[in-house]
mmCIF file of C-alpha atoms in Angstrom:
data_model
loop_
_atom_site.group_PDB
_atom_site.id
_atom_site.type_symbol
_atom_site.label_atom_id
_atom_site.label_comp_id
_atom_site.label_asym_id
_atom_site.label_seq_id
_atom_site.Cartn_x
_atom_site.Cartn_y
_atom_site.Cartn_z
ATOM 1 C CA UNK A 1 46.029 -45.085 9.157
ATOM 2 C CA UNK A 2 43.722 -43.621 6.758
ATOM 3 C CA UNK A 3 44.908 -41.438 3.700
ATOM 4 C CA UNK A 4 45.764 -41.150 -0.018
ATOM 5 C CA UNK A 5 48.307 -42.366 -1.769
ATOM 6 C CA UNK A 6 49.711 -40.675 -5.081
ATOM 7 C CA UNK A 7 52.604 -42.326 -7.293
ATOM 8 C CA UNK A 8 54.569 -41.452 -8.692
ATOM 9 C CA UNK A 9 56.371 -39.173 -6.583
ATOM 10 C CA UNK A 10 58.154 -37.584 -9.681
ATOM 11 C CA UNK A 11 57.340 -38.111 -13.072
ATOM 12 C CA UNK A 12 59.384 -36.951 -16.488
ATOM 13 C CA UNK A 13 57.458 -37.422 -19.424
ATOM 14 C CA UNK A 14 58.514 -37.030 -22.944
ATOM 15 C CA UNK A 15 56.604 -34.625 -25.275
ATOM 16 C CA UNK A 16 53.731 -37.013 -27.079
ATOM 17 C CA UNK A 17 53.711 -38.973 -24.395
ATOM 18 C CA UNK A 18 50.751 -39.988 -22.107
ATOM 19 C CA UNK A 19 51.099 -40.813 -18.692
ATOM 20 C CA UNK A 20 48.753 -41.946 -15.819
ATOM 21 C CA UNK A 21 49.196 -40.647 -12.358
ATOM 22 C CA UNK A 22 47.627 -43.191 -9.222
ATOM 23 C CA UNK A 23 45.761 -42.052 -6.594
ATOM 24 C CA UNK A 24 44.404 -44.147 -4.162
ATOM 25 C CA UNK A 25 42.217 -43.311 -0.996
ATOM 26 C CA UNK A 26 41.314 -45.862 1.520
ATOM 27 C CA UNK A 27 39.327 -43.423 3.890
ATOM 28 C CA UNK A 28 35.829 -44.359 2.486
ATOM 29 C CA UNK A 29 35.412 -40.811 0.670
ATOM 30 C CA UNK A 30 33.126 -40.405 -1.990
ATOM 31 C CA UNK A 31 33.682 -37.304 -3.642
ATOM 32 C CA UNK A 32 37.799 -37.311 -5.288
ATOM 33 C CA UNK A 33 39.058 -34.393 -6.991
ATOM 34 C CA UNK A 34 42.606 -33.494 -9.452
ATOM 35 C CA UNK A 35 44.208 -30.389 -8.867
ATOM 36 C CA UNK A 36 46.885 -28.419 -10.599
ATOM 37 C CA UNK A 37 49.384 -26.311 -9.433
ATOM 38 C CA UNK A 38 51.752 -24.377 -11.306
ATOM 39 C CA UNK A 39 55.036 -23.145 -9.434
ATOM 40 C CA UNK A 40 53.683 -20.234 -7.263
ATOM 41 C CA UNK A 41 50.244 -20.426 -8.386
ATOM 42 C CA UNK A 42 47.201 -22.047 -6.903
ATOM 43 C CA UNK A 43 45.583 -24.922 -7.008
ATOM 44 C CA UNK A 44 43.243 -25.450 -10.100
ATOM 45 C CA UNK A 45 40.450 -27.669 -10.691
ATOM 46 C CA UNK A 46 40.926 -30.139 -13.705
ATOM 47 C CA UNK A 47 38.346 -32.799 -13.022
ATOM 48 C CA UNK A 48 36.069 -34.024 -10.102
ATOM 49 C CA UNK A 49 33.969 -36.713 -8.981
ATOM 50 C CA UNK A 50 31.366 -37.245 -6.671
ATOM 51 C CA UNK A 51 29.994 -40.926 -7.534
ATOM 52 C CA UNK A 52 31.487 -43.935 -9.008
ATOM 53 C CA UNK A 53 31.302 -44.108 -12.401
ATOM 54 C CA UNK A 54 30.559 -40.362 -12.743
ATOM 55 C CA UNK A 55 32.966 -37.134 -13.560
ATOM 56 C CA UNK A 56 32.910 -33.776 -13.799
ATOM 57 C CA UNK A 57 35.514 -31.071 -16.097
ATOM 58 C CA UNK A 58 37.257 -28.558 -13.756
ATOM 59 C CA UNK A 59 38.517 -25.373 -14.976
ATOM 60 C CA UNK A 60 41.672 -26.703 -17.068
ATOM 61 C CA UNK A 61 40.297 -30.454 -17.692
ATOM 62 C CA UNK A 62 41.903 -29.894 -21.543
ATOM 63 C CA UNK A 63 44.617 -32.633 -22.172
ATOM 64 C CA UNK A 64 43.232 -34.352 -19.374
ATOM 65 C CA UNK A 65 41.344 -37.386 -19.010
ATOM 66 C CA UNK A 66 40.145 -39.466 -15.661
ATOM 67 C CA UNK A 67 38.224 -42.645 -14.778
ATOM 68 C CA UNK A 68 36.603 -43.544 -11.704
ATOM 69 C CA UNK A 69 35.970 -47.045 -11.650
ATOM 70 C CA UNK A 70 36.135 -47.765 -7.932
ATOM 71 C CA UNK A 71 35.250 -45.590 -5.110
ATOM 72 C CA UNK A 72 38.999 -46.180 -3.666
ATOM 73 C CA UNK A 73 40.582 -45.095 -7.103
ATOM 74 C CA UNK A 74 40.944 -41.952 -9.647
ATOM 75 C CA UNK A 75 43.553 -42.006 -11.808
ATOM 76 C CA UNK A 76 44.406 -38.710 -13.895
ATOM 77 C CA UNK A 77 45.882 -39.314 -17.213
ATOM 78 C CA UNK A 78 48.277 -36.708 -18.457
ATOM 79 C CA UNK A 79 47.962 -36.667 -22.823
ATOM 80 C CA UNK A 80 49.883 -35.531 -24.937
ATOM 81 C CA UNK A 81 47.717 -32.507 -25.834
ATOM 82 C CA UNK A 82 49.178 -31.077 -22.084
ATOM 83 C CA UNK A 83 51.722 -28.643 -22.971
ATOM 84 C CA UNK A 84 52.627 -27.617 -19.561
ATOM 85 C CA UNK A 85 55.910 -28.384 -18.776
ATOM 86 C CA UNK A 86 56.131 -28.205 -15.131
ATOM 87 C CA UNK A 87 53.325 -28.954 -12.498
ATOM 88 C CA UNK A 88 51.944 -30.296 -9.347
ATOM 89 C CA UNK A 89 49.165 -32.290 -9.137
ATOM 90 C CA UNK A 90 47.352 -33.076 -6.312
ATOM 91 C CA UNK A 91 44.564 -35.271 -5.458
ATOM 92 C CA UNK A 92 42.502 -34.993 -2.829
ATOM 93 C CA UNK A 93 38.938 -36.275 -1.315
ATOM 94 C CA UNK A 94 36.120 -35.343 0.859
ATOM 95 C CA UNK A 95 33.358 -37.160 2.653
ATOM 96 C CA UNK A 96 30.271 -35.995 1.302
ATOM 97 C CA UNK A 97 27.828 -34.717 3.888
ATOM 98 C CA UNK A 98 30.372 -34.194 6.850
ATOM 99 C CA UNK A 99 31.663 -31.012 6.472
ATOM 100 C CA UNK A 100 34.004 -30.502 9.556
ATOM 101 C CA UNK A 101 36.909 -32.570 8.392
ATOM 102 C CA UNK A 102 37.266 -30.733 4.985
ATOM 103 C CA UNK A 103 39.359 -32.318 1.956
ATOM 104 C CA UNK A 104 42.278 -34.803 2.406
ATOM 105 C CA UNK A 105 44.836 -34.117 0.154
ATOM 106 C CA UNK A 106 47.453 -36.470 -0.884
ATOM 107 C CA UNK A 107 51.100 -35.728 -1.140
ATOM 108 C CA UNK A 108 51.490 -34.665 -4.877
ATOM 109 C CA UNK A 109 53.075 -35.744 -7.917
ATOM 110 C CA UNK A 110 55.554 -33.346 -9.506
ATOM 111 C CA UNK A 111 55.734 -33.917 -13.406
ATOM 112 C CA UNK A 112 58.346 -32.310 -15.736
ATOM 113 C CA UNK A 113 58.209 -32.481 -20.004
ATOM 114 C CA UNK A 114 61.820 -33.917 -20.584
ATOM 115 C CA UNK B 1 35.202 -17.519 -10.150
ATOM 116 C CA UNK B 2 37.733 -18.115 -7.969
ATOM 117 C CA UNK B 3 37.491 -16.276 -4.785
ATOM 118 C CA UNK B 4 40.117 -13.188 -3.601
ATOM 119 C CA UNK B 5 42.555 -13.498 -0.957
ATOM 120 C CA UNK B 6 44.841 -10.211 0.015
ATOM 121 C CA UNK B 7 47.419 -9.635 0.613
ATOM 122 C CA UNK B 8 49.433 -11.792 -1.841
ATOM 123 C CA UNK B 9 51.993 -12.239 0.417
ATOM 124 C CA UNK B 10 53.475 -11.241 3.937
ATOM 125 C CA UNK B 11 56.590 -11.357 5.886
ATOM 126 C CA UNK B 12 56.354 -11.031 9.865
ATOM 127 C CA UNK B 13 58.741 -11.482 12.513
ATOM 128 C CA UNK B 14 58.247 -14.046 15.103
ATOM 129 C CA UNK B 15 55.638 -13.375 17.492
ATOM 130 C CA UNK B 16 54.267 -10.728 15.277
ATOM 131 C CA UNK B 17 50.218 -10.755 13.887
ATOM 132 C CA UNK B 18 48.867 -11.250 10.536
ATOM 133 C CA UNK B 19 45.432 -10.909 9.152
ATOM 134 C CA UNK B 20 44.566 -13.044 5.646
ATOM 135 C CA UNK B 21 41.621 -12.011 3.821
ATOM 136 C CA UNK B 22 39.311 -13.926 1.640
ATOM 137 C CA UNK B 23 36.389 -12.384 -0.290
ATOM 138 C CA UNK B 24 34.170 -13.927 -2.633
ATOM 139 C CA UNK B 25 31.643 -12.386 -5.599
ATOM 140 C CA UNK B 26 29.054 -15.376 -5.293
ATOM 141 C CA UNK B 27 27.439 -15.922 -2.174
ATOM 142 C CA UNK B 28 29.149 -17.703 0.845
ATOM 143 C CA UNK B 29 27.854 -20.657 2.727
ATOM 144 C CA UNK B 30 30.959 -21.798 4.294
ATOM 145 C CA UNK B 31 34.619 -21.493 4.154
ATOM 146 C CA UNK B 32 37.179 -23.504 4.783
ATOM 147 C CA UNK B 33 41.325 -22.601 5.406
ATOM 148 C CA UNK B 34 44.424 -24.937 4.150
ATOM 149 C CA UNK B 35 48.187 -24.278 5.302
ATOM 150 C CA UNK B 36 50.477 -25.198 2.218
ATOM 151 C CA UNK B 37 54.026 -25.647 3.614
ATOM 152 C CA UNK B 38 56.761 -26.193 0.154
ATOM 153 C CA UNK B 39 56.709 -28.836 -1.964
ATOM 154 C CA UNK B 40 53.313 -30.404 0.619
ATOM 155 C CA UNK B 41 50.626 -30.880 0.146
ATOM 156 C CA UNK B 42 47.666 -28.678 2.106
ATOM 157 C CA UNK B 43 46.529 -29.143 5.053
ATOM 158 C CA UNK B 44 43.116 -28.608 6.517
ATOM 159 C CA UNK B 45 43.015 -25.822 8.859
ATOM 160 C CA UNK B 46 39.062 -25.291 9.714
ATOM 161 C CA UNK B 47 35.714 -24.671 7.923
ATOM 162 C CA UNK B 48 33.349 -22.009 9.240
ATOM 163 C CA UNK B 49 30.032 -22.033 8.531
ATOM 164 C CA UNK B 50 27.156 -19.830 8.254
ATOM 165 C CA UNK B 51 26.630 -17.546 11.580
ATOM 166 C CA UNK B 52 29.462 -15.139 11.770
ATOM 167 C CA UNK B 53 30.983 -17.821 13.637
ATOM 168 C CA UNK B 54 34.976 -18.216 14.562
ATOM 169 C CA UNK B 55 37.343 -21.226 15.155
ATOM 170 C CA UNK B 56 40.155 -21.820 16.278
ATOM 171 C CA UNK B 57 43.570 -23.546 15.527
ATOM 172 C CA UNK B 58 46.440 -23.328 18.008
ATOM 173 C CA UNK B 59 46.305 -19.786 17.498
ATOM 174 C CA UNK B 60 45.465 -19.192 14.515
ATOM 175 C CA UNK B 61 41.479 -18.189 14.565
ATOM 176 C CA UNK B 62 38.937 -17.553 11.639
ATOM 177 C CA UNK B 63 35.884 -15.135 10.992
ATOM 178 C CA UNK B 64 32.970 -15.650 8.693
ATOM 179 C CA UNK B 65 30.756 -13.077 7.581
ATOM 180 C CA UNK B 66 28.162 -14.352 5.330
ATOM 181 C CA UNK B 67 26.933 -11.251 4.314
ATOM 182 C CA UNK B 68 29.415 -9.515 3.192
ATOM 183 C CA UNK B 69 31.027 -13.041 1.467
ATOM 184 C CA UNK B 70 33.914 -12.248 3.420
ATOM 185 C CA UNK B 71 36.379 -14.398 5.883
ATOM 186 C CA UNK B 72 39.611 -13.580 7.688
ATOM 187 C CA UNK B 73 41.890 -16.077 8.958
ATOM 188 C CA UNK B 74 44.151 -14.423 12.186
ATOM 189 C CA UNK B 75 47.459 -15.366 12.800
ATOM 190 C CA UNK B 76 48.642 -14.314 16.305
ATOM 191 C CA UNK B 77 52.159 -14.279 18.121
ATOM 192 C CA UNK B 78 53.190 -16.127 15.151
ATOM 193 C CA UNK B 79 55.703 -19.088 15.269
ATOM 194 C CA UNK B 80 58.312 -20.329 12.803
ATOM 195 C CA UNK B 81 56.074 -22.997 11.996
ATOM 196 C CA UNK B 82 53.422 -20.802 10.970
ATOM 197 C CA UNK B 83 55.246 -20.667 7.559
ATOM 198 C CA UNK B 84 53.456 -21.028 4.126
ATOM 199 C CA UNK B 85 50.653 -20.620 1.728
ATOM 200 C CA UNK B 86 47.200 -20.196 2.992
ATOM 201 C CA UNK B 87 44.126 -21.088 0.516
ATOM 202 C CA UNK B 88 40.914 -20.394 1.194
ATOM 203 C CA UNK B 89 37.768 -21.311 -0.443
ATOM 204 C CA UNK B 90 33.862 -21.734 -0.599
ATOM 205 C CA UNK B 91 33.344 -24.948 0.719
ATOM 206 C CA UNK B 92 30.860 -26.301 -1.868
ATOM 207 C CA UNK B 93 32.134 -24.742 -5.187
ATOM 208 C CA UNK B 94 35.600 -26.511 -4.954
ATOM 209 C CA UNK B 95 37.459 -23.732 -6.088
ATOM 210 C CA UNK B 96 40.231 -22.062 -3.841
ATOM 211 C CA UNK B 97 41.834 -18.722 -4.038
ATOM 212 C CA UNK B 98 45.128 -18.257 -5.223
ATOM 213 C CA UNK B 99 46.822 -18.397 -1.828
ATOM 214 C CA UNK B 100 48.648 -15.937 0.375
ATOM 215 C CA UNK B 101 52.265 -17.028 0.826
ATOM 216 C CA UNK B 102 53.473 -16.460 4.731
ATOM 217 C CA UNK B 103 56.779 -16.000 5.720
ATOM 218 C CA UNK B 104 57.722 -16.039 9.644
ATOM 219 C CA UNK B 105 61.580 -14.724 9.885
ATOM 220 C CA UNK B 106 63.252 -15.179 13.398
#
């Protein structure tokens, strides 16, 4: 079956320290996007893409930085700069052009500054 | 701007209504509706487009008004498994409101 993959599940990161969260769609989407969610908040744009090769700053895309390399791949890197101690990111994608099926979100990746 | 969903949160009993509102100040072409259940990720509920048109989801149903940049997302006879946050959100500014956190009690 179709879907995206995020890894780590949970992540503890050390203050100064950058870390790279994976996600991985195999569902032929074009657009992929990185969400943030802070406990009992909603979810908040940080960065976006629509093409390969091409991305776009969310709302909170400070002490954030992404690639996007393949179509199947867009990897969110978590720098130091990021004070916040405890999130939830999410990734998720959309077909471009087909509307009815909205985004696909993957299953999150909890971080926490140890 | 992110659009405005009300109320912020509600508690029912099963088998009990609900009405979630979503309002936004830029101009709506479609919407679409996500069920959060905790520590999930969202699901896709439905997207309504342009028309004043409803859909459906077991029964949970959705308005559109264009016009008035306002949708409403019906929950009816509602189940256990109704349970969670709802987002909403314009379907082509990627932005979602901040969610209206549903609680079904037996």
């Amino acid at each position: 079956d179709g879907g995206i993959t995020q890894s780590p599940k949970y992540l503890f990161r050390k203050e100064g320290q950058n870390v790279t969260l994976s996600c991985e769609q195999n569902l032929n989407h074009d657009a992929m996007y990185w969400y943030r969610q802070d406990p009992g908040q909603g979810l908040r744009l940080i960065y976006y893409s629509q093409i390969v090769n091409d991305f776009q700053k969310g709302d909170i895309a400070e002490g954030y930085s992404v690639s996007r390399e393949k179509k199947e791949s867009f990897p969110l890197t978590v720098t130091s700069a990021q004070k916040n101690p405890t999130a939830f990111y999410l990734c998720a994608s959309m077909k471009t052009g087909i509307l009815r099926y909205g985004y696909t979100f993957g299953s999150g990746t909890r971080s926490t500054v140890v | 701007q992110q659009p405005v969903q009300s109320p912020q949160a509600v508690i029912l009993r099963e088998g009990e209504d609900a009405v979630i509102n979503c309002s936004s100040s830029k101009a709506l072409y479609s919407v679409h509706w996500y069920r959060q259940k905790h520590g999930e990720a969202p699901v896709f509920l439905m997207i309504l487009l342009k028309g004043g048109e409803q859909k459906g989801h077991e029964k949970i149903s959705a308005s559109f008004n264009e016009k008035k940049q306002q949708s409403s997302l019906y929950l009816t006879a509602s189940q256990l498994s109704y349970s969670g946050t709802y987002f909403c959100g314009p379907f082509n500014d990627m932005r979602f409101g901040a969610g209206t956190r549903l609680t079904v009690k037996p």
